[in-house]
Coordinates of C-alpha atoms in Angstrom, one line a residue:
M1 CA 0.0 0.0 0.0
P2 CA 1.2 3.6 -0.5
G3 CA 1.6 4.1 3.2
D4 CA 4.0 1.1 3.5
S5 CA 7.8 1.5 3.6
F6 CA 10.4 -0.4 1.6
L7 CA 14.2 -0.7 1.6
F8 CA 15.8 -1.8 -1.7
V9 CA 19.3 -3.2 -1.4
G10 CA 21.5 -5.9 -2.9
G11 CA 21.9 -4.6 -6.4
R12 CA 22.7 -1.6 -8.5
V13 CA 20.2 1.3 -8.8
R14 CA 20.2 3.1 -12.2
T15 CA 18.3 6.3 -11.2
M16 CA 18.3 8.0 -14.7
A17 CA 18.9 11.2 -12.8
R18 CA 21.7 13.5 -14.0
L19 CA 23.2 14.5 -10.7
Q20 CA 23.2 11.0 -9.2
P21 CA 23.0 8.4 -12.0
W22 CA 23.8 5.4 -9.8
A23 CA 23.1 4.3 -6.2
D24 CA 23.2 1.2 -4.1
A25 CA 20.0 1.6 -2.1
V26 CA 16.6 3.3 -2.1
V27 CA 14.0 3.9 0.6
V28 CA 10.4 4.3 -0.2
R29 CA 8.0 5.8 2.3
D30 CA 4.4 6.9 1.9
G31 CA 4.4 6.2 -1.8
R32 CA 7.4 8.4 -2.6
I33 CA 11.2 8.1 -2.8
A34 CA 12.6 9.0 0.6
Y35 CA 16.3 8.2 0.1
V36 CA 18.7 7.4 -2.7
G37 CA 22.3 6.6 -1.9
D38 CA 24.5 4.1 -0.1
V39 CA 23.3 1.2 2.0
A40 CA 24.4 2.6 5.3
G41 CA 22.5 5.8 4.8
A42 CA 19.5 3.9 3.5
R43 CA 19.4 1.7 6.7
E44 CA 19.5 4.8 8.8
E45 CA 16.6 6.4 6.8
A46 CA 14.4 3.4 6.5
P47 CA 11.7 2.9 9.2
R48 CA 12.1 -0.1 11.4
D49 CA 9.1 -1.9 9.8
A50 CA 10.2 -1.2 6.3
E51 CA 10.0 -4.3 4.0
V52 CA 13.5 -5.2 2.8
V53 CA 13.6 -6.0 -1.0
D54 CA 16.8 -7.8 -1.8
L55 CA 17.7 -7.3 -5.5
H56 CA 20.0 -10.4 -5.4
G57 CA 22.5 -8.8 -7.7
G58 CA 19.9 -7.5 -10.1
M59 CA 19.0 -3.8 -10.6
L60 CA 16.4 -1.2 -9.8
L61 CA 15.1 1.2 -12.5
P62 CA 12.4 3.8 -12.7
G63 CA 9.2 2.3 -13.8
F64 CA 9.0 2.0 -17.6
V65 CA 7.0 4.7 -19.4
D66 CA 5.4 3.4 -22.6
A67 CA 4.8 6.6 -24.5
H68 CA 2.5 5.2 -27.2
D69 CA 0.2 2.2 -26.9
H70 CA -3.4 1.0 -27.0
L71 CA -3.5 -1.4 -24.0
A72 CA -7.0 -0.4 -22.9
C73 CA -8.8 -1.5 -26.0
I74 CA -7.4 -1.8 -29.5
A75 CA -4.5 -4.1 -28.6
S76 CA -6.7 -6.8 -27.2
I77 CA -9.5 -6.4 -29.8
I78 CA -7.3 -6.4 -32.9
K79 CA -4.5 -8.8 -32.0
V80 CA -6.7 -11.8 -31.2
G81 CA -7.4 -15.1 -33.0
V82 CA -5.3 -16.8 -35.7
D83 CA -1.8 -15.5 -36.1
I84 CA -0.6 -15.4 -39.7
R85 CA 2.4 -13.2 -39.2
G86 CA 5.3 -14.0 -41.5
I87 CA 3.2 -15.9 -44.1
R88 CA 3.8 -14.5 -47.5
D89 CA 1.6 -16.7 -49.7
P90 CA -2.2 -15.8 -49.7
D91 CA -3.2 -19.5 -50.2
E92 CA -1.2 -20.5 -47.2
M93 CA -2.8 -17.8 -45.2
A94 CA -6.2 -19.1 -46.1
H95 CA -5.2 -22.6 -45.3
V96 CA -4.0 -21.6 -41.8
I97 CA -7.2 -19.5 -41.2
G98 CA -9.4 -22.4 -42.3
E99 CA -7.6 -24.8 -40.0
Y100 CA -8.1 -22.4 -37.1
A101 CA -11.8 -22.0 -38.0
R102 CA -12.4 -25.8 -38.1
A103 CA -10.6 -26.2 -34.8
N104 CA -12.8 -23.6 -33.2
P105 CA -16.4 -24.3 -34.2
Q106 CA -17.7 -22.5 -31.1
L107 CA -16.5 -19.1 -32.3
E108 CA -19.3 -17.0 -33.9
V109 CA -16.7 -14.8 -35.6
I110 CA -13.3 -15.9 -36.8
R111 CA -10.7 -13.3 -36.0
G112 CA -7.0 -13.1 -36.8
Y113 CA -4.1 -10.8 -37.7
G114 CA -0.8 -10.5 -39.4
W115 CA -1.1 -10.2 -43.2
V116 CA 0.8 -7.6 -45.2
V117 CA -0.7 -5.6 -48.0
P118 CA 2.0 -6.2 -50.7
H119 CA 1.8 -10.0 -50.3
F120 CA -1.5 -10.0 -52.2
P121 CA -2.0 -9.7 -55.9
G122 CA -2.6 -6.0 -56.6
S123 CA -1.7 -5.3 -53.0
S124 CA -5.3 -6.1 -52.0
P125 CA -6.9 -9.2 -50.5
R126 CA -10.2 -10.5 -51.7
R127 CA -13.2 -12.0 -49.9
E128 CA -13.5 -15.0 -52.2
L129 CA -10.2 -16.5 -50.8
L130 CA -11.4 -15.9 -47.3
D131 CA -14.8 -17.4 -48.2
R132 CA -13.1 -20.7 -49.1
A133 CA -11.3 -20.7 -45.7
V134 CA -14.4 -19.7 -43.7
P135 CA -17.6 -20.3 -45.6
D136 CA -20.0 -20.6 -42.7
R137 CA -19.6 -17.5 -40.5
P138 CA -18.1 -14.0 -40.5
A139 CA -14.3 -13.7 -40.6
Y140 CA -12.3 -10.6 -40.1
I141 CA -8.5 -10.7 -40.3
T142 CA -6.5 -7.5 -39.5
S143 CA -3.3 -6.6 -41.3
Y144 CA -0.1 -6.7 -39.3
D145 CA -0.1 -2.9 -38.8
I146 CA -3.9 -2.9 -38.1
H147 CA -4.5 -0.2 -40.8
D148 CA -6.3 -2.6 -43.1
G149 CA -8.9 -5.4 -42.7
W150 CA -9.7 -8.5 -44.7
F151 CA -13.3 -9.8 -44.4
N152 CA -15.4 -12.5 -46.0
T153 CA -18.8 -12.4 -47.6
A154 CA -20.5 -13.6 -44.4
A155 CA -19.1 -10.6 -42.5
M156 CA -20.4 -8.3 -45.2
R157 CA -23.9 -9.7 -44.9
A158 CA -23.7 -9.6 -41.1
V159 CA -23.0 -5.9 -41.0
G160 CA -25.2 -5.0 -44.0
L161 CA -22.3 -3.9 -46.2
D162 CA -23.0 -3.9 -50.0
A163 CA -22.5 -1.8 -53.1
R164 CA -24.9 0.9 -51.8
T165 CA -23.0 1.4 -48.6
P166 CA -21.1 4.7 -48.8
D167 CA -17.4 4.9 -47.9
P168 CA -16.9 6.6 -44.5
D169 CA -14.2 8.9 -45.8
P170 CA -13.9 8.5 -49.5
G171 CA -10.4 8.2 -50.8
S172 CA -8.8 8.0 -47.4
Q173 CA -10.8 5.5 -45.3
Y174 CA -12.8 3.3 -47.6
F175 CA -13.7 -0.2 -49.0
V176 CA -11.9 -1.4 -52.1
R177 CA -14.6 -2.1 -54.6
D178 CA -15.2 -4.0 -57.9
P179 CA -16.4 -2.1 -60.9
D180 CA -20.0 -2.7 -59.9
G181 CA -19.4 -1.1 -56.5
A182 CA -19.4 -4.3 -54.5
P183 CA -16.8 -4.4 -51.7
T184 CA -14.0 -6.8 -52.5
G185 CA -13.2 -7.8 -48.9
H186 CA -10.5 -5.1 -48.2
A187 CA -11.2 -2.3 -45.7
V188 CA -8.6 0.5 -45.8
E189 CA -7.9 2.5 -42.6
G190 CA -9.8 3.0 -39.3
L191 CA -13.2 4.3 -40.2
A192 CA -13.8 1.5 -42.7
T193 CA -12.4 -1.2 -40.4
R194 CA -14.5 0.2 -37.6
M195 CA -17.7 -0.4 -39.5
I196 CA -17.0 -4.1 -39.7
L197 CA -15.8 -4.6 -36.2
K198 CA -18.6 -2.6 -34.6
G199 CA -21.2 -4.5 -36.8
L200 CA -19.7 -7.8 -35.6
G201 CA -20.1 -6.8 -32.0
Q202 CA -16.4 -6.6 -31.3
L203 CA -16.3 -3.1 -29.8
S204 CA -18.8 -3.4 -26.9
L205 CA -17.7 -2.4 -23.4
E206 CA -18.0 -6.1 -22.4
A207 CA -15.6 -7.1 -25.3
V208 CA -13.2 -4.3 -24.2
R209 CA -13.1 -5.5 -20.6
E210 CA -12.5 -9.1 -21.7
G211 CA -9.7 -8.0 -23.9
Q212 CA -8.0 -5.9 -21.2
R213 CA -7.1 -9.2 -19.5
L214 CA -4.7 -9.7 -22.3
S215 CA -3.1 -6.3 -22.8
L216 CA -3.8 -4.0 -19.8
E217 CA -3.8 -6.2 -16.8
P218 CA -0.3 -7.8 -17.5
A219 CA 1.3 -4.3 -17.9
A220 CA 2.8 -4.4 -14.4
S221 CA 4.4 -7.8 -15.1
W222 CA 6.2 -6.2 -18.0
G223 CA 7.5 -3.4 -15.8
I224 CA 5.2 -0.7 -17.2
T225 CA 4.0 1.8 -14.6
T226 CA 2.7 4.6 -16.9
Y227 CA 1.6 4.6 -20.5
F228 CA 0.1 6.9 -23.1
E229 CA -3.2 5.6 -24.4
A230 CA -3.0 6.8 -28.0
G231 CA -6.5 5.8 -28.9
I232 CA -8.8 3.8 -26.7
N233 CA -11.2 2.5 -29.3
I234 CA -11.4 2.5 -33.1
G235 CA -15.0 3.4 -32.6
G236 CA -13.9 7.0 -31.9
N237 CA -14.5 9.3 -29.0
A238 CA -18.2 8.3 -28.6
L239 CA -17.1 4.8 -27.7
A240 CA -13.9 5.8 -26.0
E241 CA -15.6 7.8 -23.2
P242 CA -17.4 4.9 -21.5
V243 CA -14.1 2.9 -21.5
Y244 CA -12.2 5.8 -19.9
Q245 CA -15.1 6.1 -17.3
D246 CA -14.8 2.4 -16.6
L247 CA -11.0 2.8 -16.0
L248 CA -11.7 5.7 -13.8
E249 CA -14.0 3.7 -11.6
R250 CA -11.5 0.8 -11.5
D251 CA -8.8 3.2 -10.3
R252 CA -11.0 4.6 -7.6
R253 CA -11.6 1.0 -6.4
G254 CA -7.8 0.5 -6.3
E255 CA -7.9 -2.1 -9.2
L256 CA -5.8 -0.3 -11.7
D257 CA -2.1 -1.3 -11.7
V258 CA -0.8 1.2 -14.3
R259 CA -1.0 5.0 -14.7
I260 CA -2.9 6.0 -17.9
V261 CA -2.5 9.3 -19.7
G262 CA -5.2 9.3 -22.3
S263 CA -6.2 11.2 -25.5
V264 CA -9.1 12.5 -27.5
W265 CA -9.0 11.5 -31.2
T266 CA -9.4 13.3 -34.4
R267 CA -9.4 11.0 -37.4
E268 CA -11.4 12.8 -40.1
A269 CA -10.5 16.0 -41.9
S270 CA -14.1 17.2 -41.4
D271 CA -13.7 17.3 -37.6
D272 CA -14.1 20.8 -36.2
P273 CA -10.8 21.6 -34.5
H274 CA -12.4 23.7 -31.8
E275 CA -14.9 21.0 -31.0
V276 CA -12.0 18.5 -30.7
V277 CA -10.3 21.0 -28.3
A278 CA -13.5 21.4 -26.3
T279 CA -13.9 17.6 -26.0
L280 CA -10.4 17.4 -24.6
Q281 CA -10.9 20.2 -22.1
D282 CA -14.2 18.6 -21.0
W283 CA -12.7 15.1 -20.5
N284 CA -9.6 16.6 -18.8
R285 CA -11.9 18.1 -16.2
R286 CA -14.4 15.2 -15.7
I287 CA -12.3 12.1 -16.3
R288 CA -9.6 12.3 -13.7
S289 CA -8.2 10.3 -10.8
D290 CA -4.9 9.6 -9.3
N291 CA -3.9 7.3 -12.2
V292 CA -6.2 8.4 -15.0
S293 CA -6.0 11.6 -16.9
I294 CA -6.9 12.8 -20.5
T295 CA -4.4 15.4 -21.6
T296 CA -3.6 15.1 -25.3
I297 CA -5.2 15.3 -28.8
K298 CA -4.3 12.4 -31.0
M299 CA -4.5 13.0 -34.8
W300 CA -4.2 10.4 -37.6
S301 CA -2.6 12.7 -40.1
D302 CA -1.9 9.8 -42.4
G303 CA -2.2 6.0 -42.7
T304 CA 0.6 3.8 -44.1
M305 CA 2.7 4.2 -47.2
M306 CA 2.3 0.6 -48.3
S307 CA -1.5 1.1 -48.8
G308 CA -1.1 4.6 -50.4
G309 CA -2.4 6.3 -47.3
A310 CA 0.7 8.3 -46.5
L311 CA 2.5 11.0 -48.4
L312 CA 5.9 10.2 -49.8
L313 CA 8.4 12.6 -51.3
S314 CA 8.9 10.1 -54.2
P315 CA 6.8 7.1 -55.1
L316 CA 7.2 3.5 -53.9
C317 CA 9.2 1.3 -56.3
G318 CA 7.0 0.4 -59.2
H319 CA 4.4 3.0 -58.4
D320 CA 3.6 6.4 -59.9
S321 CA 1.7 7.9 -57.0
V322 CA 3.3 9.5 -54.0
G323 CA 0.2 8.7 -52.0
H324 CA -1.9 11.1 -49.9
M325 CA -2.6 12.0 -46.3
T326 CA -5.8 11.5 -44.4
F327 CA -5.8 15.2 -43.4
P328 CA -4.9 17.8 -46.0
P329 CA -2.3 20.4 -44.9
E330 CA -4.8 23.1 -44.1
A331 CA -6.8 20.7 -41.8
I332 CA -3.5 19.7 -40.0
L333 CA -2.6 23.4 -39.6
A334 CA -6.1 24.3 -38.3
Q335 CA -6.1 21.6 -35.6
L336 CA -2.5 22.3 -34.5
E337 CA -3.3 26.0 -34.2
A338 CA -6.5 25.4 -32.2
A339 CA -4.7 23.0 -29.8
H340 CA -1.5 25.1 -29.6
V341 CA -3.4 28.3 -28.7
A342 CA -5.5 26.4 -26.1
G343 CA -2.3 25.1 -24.4
I344 CA -2.9 21.5 -25.5
D345 CA -0.3 19.0 -26.7
M346 CA -0.8 17.1 -30.0
H347 CA 0.3 13.6 -30.7
I348 CA 0.3 13.1 -34.5
H349 CA 0.5 9.8 -36.4
V350 CA 3.0 10.1 -39.3
D351 CA 4.4 7.3 -41.5
A352 CA 6.1 8.6 -44.6
D353 CA 8.7 11.4 -45.3
G354 CA 6.2 13.7 -47.1
S355 CA 3.8 13.4 -44.2
V356 CA 6.6 14.2 -41.7
R357 CA 7.5 17.3 -43.7
T358 CA 3.9 18.5 -43.9
V359 CA 3.4 18.2 -40.2
L360 CA 6.7 19.8 -39.3
D361 CA 5.8 22.7 -41.7
A362 CA 2.5 23.1 -39.9
I363 CA 4.2 23.1 -36.4
E364 CA 6.7 25.6 -37.6
A365 CA 4.0 27.9 -39.0
V366 CA 2.0 27.8 -35.7
Q367 CA 5.1 28.6 -33.7
R368 CA 5.9 31.5 -36.0
W369 CA 2.4 32.9 -35.4
H370 CA 2.0 32.2 -31.7
G371 CA 5.4 31.4 -30.3
R372 CA 6.6 28.0 -29.1
G373 CA 5.4 28.3 -25.5
D374 CA 5.6 25.2 -23.4
R375 CA 4.1 22.9 -26.0
R376 CA 5.2 19.3 -26.3
H377 CA 3.8 18.2 -29.7
T378 CA 4.8 14.7 -30.6
I379 CA 5.2 13.1 -34.1
C380 CA 4.9 9.3 -33.7
H381 CA 6.1 6.4 -35.8
N382 CA 8.5 8.3 -38.2
T383 CA 9.0 5.3 -40.5
L384 CA 10.7 7.4 -43.1
V385 CA 12.2 10.9 -42.5
D386 CA 14.1 12.8 -45.1
P387 CA 17.6 13.6 -43.8
V388 CA 16.9 17.3 -44.3
D389 CA 14.0 17.1 -41.8
L390 CA 15.8 15.2 -39.0
P391 CA 17.3 18.3 -37.3
R392 CA 13.9 20.1 -37.4
F393 CA 12.6 18.0 -34.6
A394 CA 15.1 19.4 -32.1
D395 CA 14.9 22.9 -33.7
L396 CA 11.2 23.0 -33.2
G397 CA 11.1 21.1 -29.9
V398 CA 9.1 18.3 -31.4
I399 CA 9.2 15.0 -29.6
A400 CA 9.8 11.9 -31.8
N401 CA 7.9 8.8 -30.6
V402 CA 9.1 5.5 -32.1
T403 CA 8.6 1.7 -31.8
P404 CA 12.1 0.1 -31.8
L405 CA 10.9 -3.4 -32.7
W406 CA 9.8 -2.0 -36.1
G407 CA 13.4 -1.1 -36.8
T408 CA 14.3 -4.8 -36.9
N409 CA 13.4 -7.6 -39.3
H410 CA 10.0 -7.6 -37.6
D411 CA 7.9 -10.7 -38.2
G412 CA 10.8 -11.9 -40.4
I413 CA 9.7 -9.6 -43.3
H414 CA 10.7 -6.0 -42.7
I415 CA 14.1 -6.1 -44.4
E416 CA 12.8 -7.6 -47.6
L417 CA 9.5 -5.7 -47.4
Y418 CA 11.1 -2.2 -47.1
N419 CA 13.8 -2.9 -49.7
D420 CA 11.1 -3.9 -52.1
L421 CA 8.9 -0.9 -51.3
L422 CA 11.6 1.8 -51.1
G423 CA 14.7 0.5 -52.9
P424 CA 18.1 0.2 -51.2
E425 CA 18.8 3.9 -50.7
R426 CA 15.7 4.8 -48.8
A427 CA 15.5 1.3 -47.1
G428 CA 19.0 2.1 -45.8
R429 CA 17.7 5.0 -43.8
V430 CA 14.3 3.7 -42.7
F431 CA 13.2 3.9 -39.0
P432 CA 15.9 6.5 -38.3
Y433 CA 15.6 6.3 -34.5
G434 CA 19.3 6.6 -33.8
D435 CA 19.7 9.6 -36.1
L436 CA 16.8 11.3 -34.4
M437 CA 18.5 10.8 -31.0
R438 CA 21.8 12.0 -32.3
S439 CA 20.2 15.1 -33.8
G440 CA 19.3 16.3 -30.3
A441 CA 15.6 15.4 -30.5
V442 CA 13.7 14.1 -27.5
V443 CA 12.9 10.5 -28.4
T444 CA 10.4 8.3 -26.6
Y445 CA 9.6 4.6 -27.0
G446 CA 6.2 3.0 -27.2
A447 CA 5.3 -0.6 -28.2
D448 CA 2.2 0.6 -30.1
C449 CA 0.4 -2.7 -29.9
P450 CA -1.5 -3.6 -32.1
G451 CA 1.4 -2.5 -34.3
V452 CA 3.2 -5.3 -32.5
A453 CA 1.7 -8.5 -31.0
I454 CA 0.7 -8.6 -27.4
D455 CA 3.7 -10.8 -26.5
E456 CA 5.9 -8.0 -27.9
I457 CA 4.7 -5.2 -25.7
A458 CA 7.2 -5.6 -22.9
P459 CA 9.6 -2.6 -22.7
L460 CA 12.6 -4.9 -22.4
I461 CA 11.8 -6.2 -25.9
Q462 CA 11.8 -2.7 -27.3
L463 CA 15.0 -1.9 -25.4
E464 CA 16.8 -4.8 -26.9
A465 CA 15.5 -4.0 -30.4
A466 CA 16.8 -0.4 -30.0
V467 CA 20.3 -1.5 -29.0
T468 CA 20.7 -4.3 -31.5
R469 CA 18.3 -3.6 -34.4
R470 CA 17.6 -7.3 -34.4
R471 CA 14.5 -9.2 -33.4
P472 CA 14.8 -10.3 -29.8
G473 CA 15.3 -14.1 -29.8
H474 CA 17.1 -13.9 -33.2
P475 CA 20.7 -13.0 -32.3
D476 CA 22.1 -14.3 -35.5
E477 CA 19.7 -12.5 -37.8
A478 CA 20.9 -9.5 -39.8
A479 CA 20.6 -6.2 -38.1
F480 CA 18.2 -3.8 -40.0
V481 CA 20.1 -0.6 -40.7
P482 CA 22.6 -1.2 -38.0
E483 CA 23.8 2.4 -38.1
Q484 CA 20.6 3.3 -36.2
R485 CA 21.6 1.3 -33.1
V486 CA 21.8 3.3 -29.8
G487 CA 23.4 2.5 -26.5
L488 CA 21.7 1.1 -23.5
D489 CA 21.8 4.4 -21.6
A490 CA 20.0 6.2 -24.5
A491 CA 17.4 3.4 -24.8
L492 CA 16.7 3.5 -21.1
T493 CA 16.4 7.3 -21.2
A494 CA 13.8 7.0 -24.0
S495 CA 11.9 4.4 -21.9
T496 CA 11.8 6.4 -18.7
I497 CA 12.5 10.1 -18.2
N498 CA 11.8 11.1 -21.9
G499 CA 8.5 9.4 -21.8
A500 CA 7.7 11.2 -18.5
Y501 CA 8.6 14.5 -20.2
Q502 CA 6.3 13.8 -23.2
L503 CA 3.4 13.2 -20.7
R504 CA 4.3 16.2 -18.6
L505 CA 5.1 14.0 -15.6
E506 CA 8.9 14.5 -15.4
D507 CA 8.6 16.2 -12.0
E508 CA 6.8 13.1 -10.6
I509 CA 8.2 10.1 -12.3
G510 CA 10.9 8.9 -14.8
T511 CA 13.9 9.1 -12.5
I512 CA 14.6 7.7 -9.0
E513 CA 15.0 10.9 -7.0
V514 CA 13.9 12.0 -3.5
G515 CA 10.4 13.3 -3.5
K516 CA 9.2 11.6 -6.7
R517 CA 6.6 9.0 -6.8
A518 CA 7.8 5.5 -6.1
D519 CA 7.3 4.1 -9.6
L520 CA 10.0 1.4 -9.7
V521 CA 10.8 -1.8 -11.5
A522 CA 13.3 -4.4 -10.1
L523 CA 15.1 -6.7 -12.6
G524 CA 16.6 -10.1 -12.0
A525 CA 19.9 -9.1 -13.6
N526 CA 21.9 -6.0 -14.3
L527 CA 21.3 -5.0 -17.9
Y528 CA 24.7 -3.4 -18.1
A529 CA 26.4 -6.7 -17.4
L530 CA 24.4 -8.8 -20.0
P531 CA 25.0 -9.5 -23.6
D532 CA 22.7 -7.2 -25.6
H533 CA 20.8 -10.1 -27.1
E534 CA 19.8 -11.3 -23.6
I535 CA 18.1 -8.1 -22.5
H536 CA 14.6 -9.3 -23.3
Q537 CA 15.0 -12.4 -21.2
T538 CA 15.6 -10.5 -18.0
P539 CA 12.9 -11.3 -15.4
I540 CA 10.8 -8.5 -13.9
T541 CA 10.9 -9.4 -10.2
L542 CA 8.9 -6.5 -8.8
T543 CA 7.0 -3.5 -10.1
M544 CA 5.8 -0.7 -7.9
L545 CA 3.3 2.1 -8.8
G546 CA 3.3 5.0 -6.4
G547 CA 4.6 2.8 -3.6
R548 CA 2.1 0.0 -4.2
V549 CA 3.5 -3.3 -5.3
T550 CA 1.6 -4.2 -8.5
H551 CA 3.7 -7.2 -9.6
D552 CA 5.8 -9.5 -7.4
A553 CA 7.7 -12.5 -8.7
R554 CA 10.3 -12.7 -6.0

């Protein structure tokens, strides 16, 4: 409980604080750090009844801050069912899906995930192939990056989708169609995928609660003490608010084991920027507890380059179009200005280099008109950034949020996939996470599940990926753009104090310093003494949120 006292000894303490980066002991009292230093001083400071936590040669770190994830809803709703990651042949995908369906006759809807757009003829899956695999009930299979959906004819019928159904956001978020207007079985981007999932009953509050058992409740066991909820439900704000309210009540009952900083979404260019700001301000006042707050506006400025939903400075290999953004430049500028003037931070989804430049240009214009102020706007993902734009992040004070695992041969396909999409020159500078750090930008890490699988959320997996640029568990695999590796110190900074800074919590968490909240994670080994390829195997022995033990594997 927060009123209890603890004495941590027997291992190294990496505080992540500048003035005292290392220590040998920590005392926690009344939910906060009371002492950081040597063992003798800690024993003098600790109350007699303090619980002694022996690190057994391991180490103590600040609790991990996952600065972009979807643990409260999307992760557990999208990354469920049959896993077809790494399968390149569509017929083999259908075979695996069919085997799963036959092995699970009790399921009313067949779900799955893991396919990649370019692996299908014409870069688009069709329902006829999925019909052969699952002829008797609805099936919906999410792409590996969750921006696209593949559905069968039974799913179309179940949700009332046909040639007369309008696209939710024509040209940006839509259904691929045959010449007669009939949907082919491919939904592109969130508003289209939402129609299917909602119609199949996958977005109810009951489904969300069930899914949280997979993605939210284990967070403490991964060492996560705080995370940024970058979009709680692909049903949009109307469906997100009840989920946030439910989390609020759980926290008030003492049932929430992780601190959540949430967001209001804007996903359509037609959204009124001032209404989005007003929604954020309303939620910020009403939906608040010790461990739940709503502080940020999340914008999907684009989708993904591989489906044409992001703006490139030059086309993909074999293509003529540079793609397009979900939001035109004037809509991005209007929303940024409305948030900036209101004192609100933006968190903006950006995939391709043209999209990055467009958003940086908008931020620069808003700062020119209104000054920088204490705004902490974040551009997330940053798959491809033109070298000219790399220093602009630091120059403009823009935070770069990234997912290190994507900078590996993720799912066994990323090296080949991005070389095919971009050619060797651009593929040789993809996921420029090291260059962003070296440019002076504040870089934060987030797993962004469902962009990764649930078993890949753990911060130690992201840390190892950042340090090695290899998939954890594949030490002999080629590193993907090895020039983008970073050191362990830099990776830990991105996972702790930088994440706290992004979320405006750096005065409370992110380092182990006297007076800060006791958000701590104890590891079964000293990461600095391990080979880099063993980082992800390090056991989390104890996690503490504000002085309360939320995970204990001692």
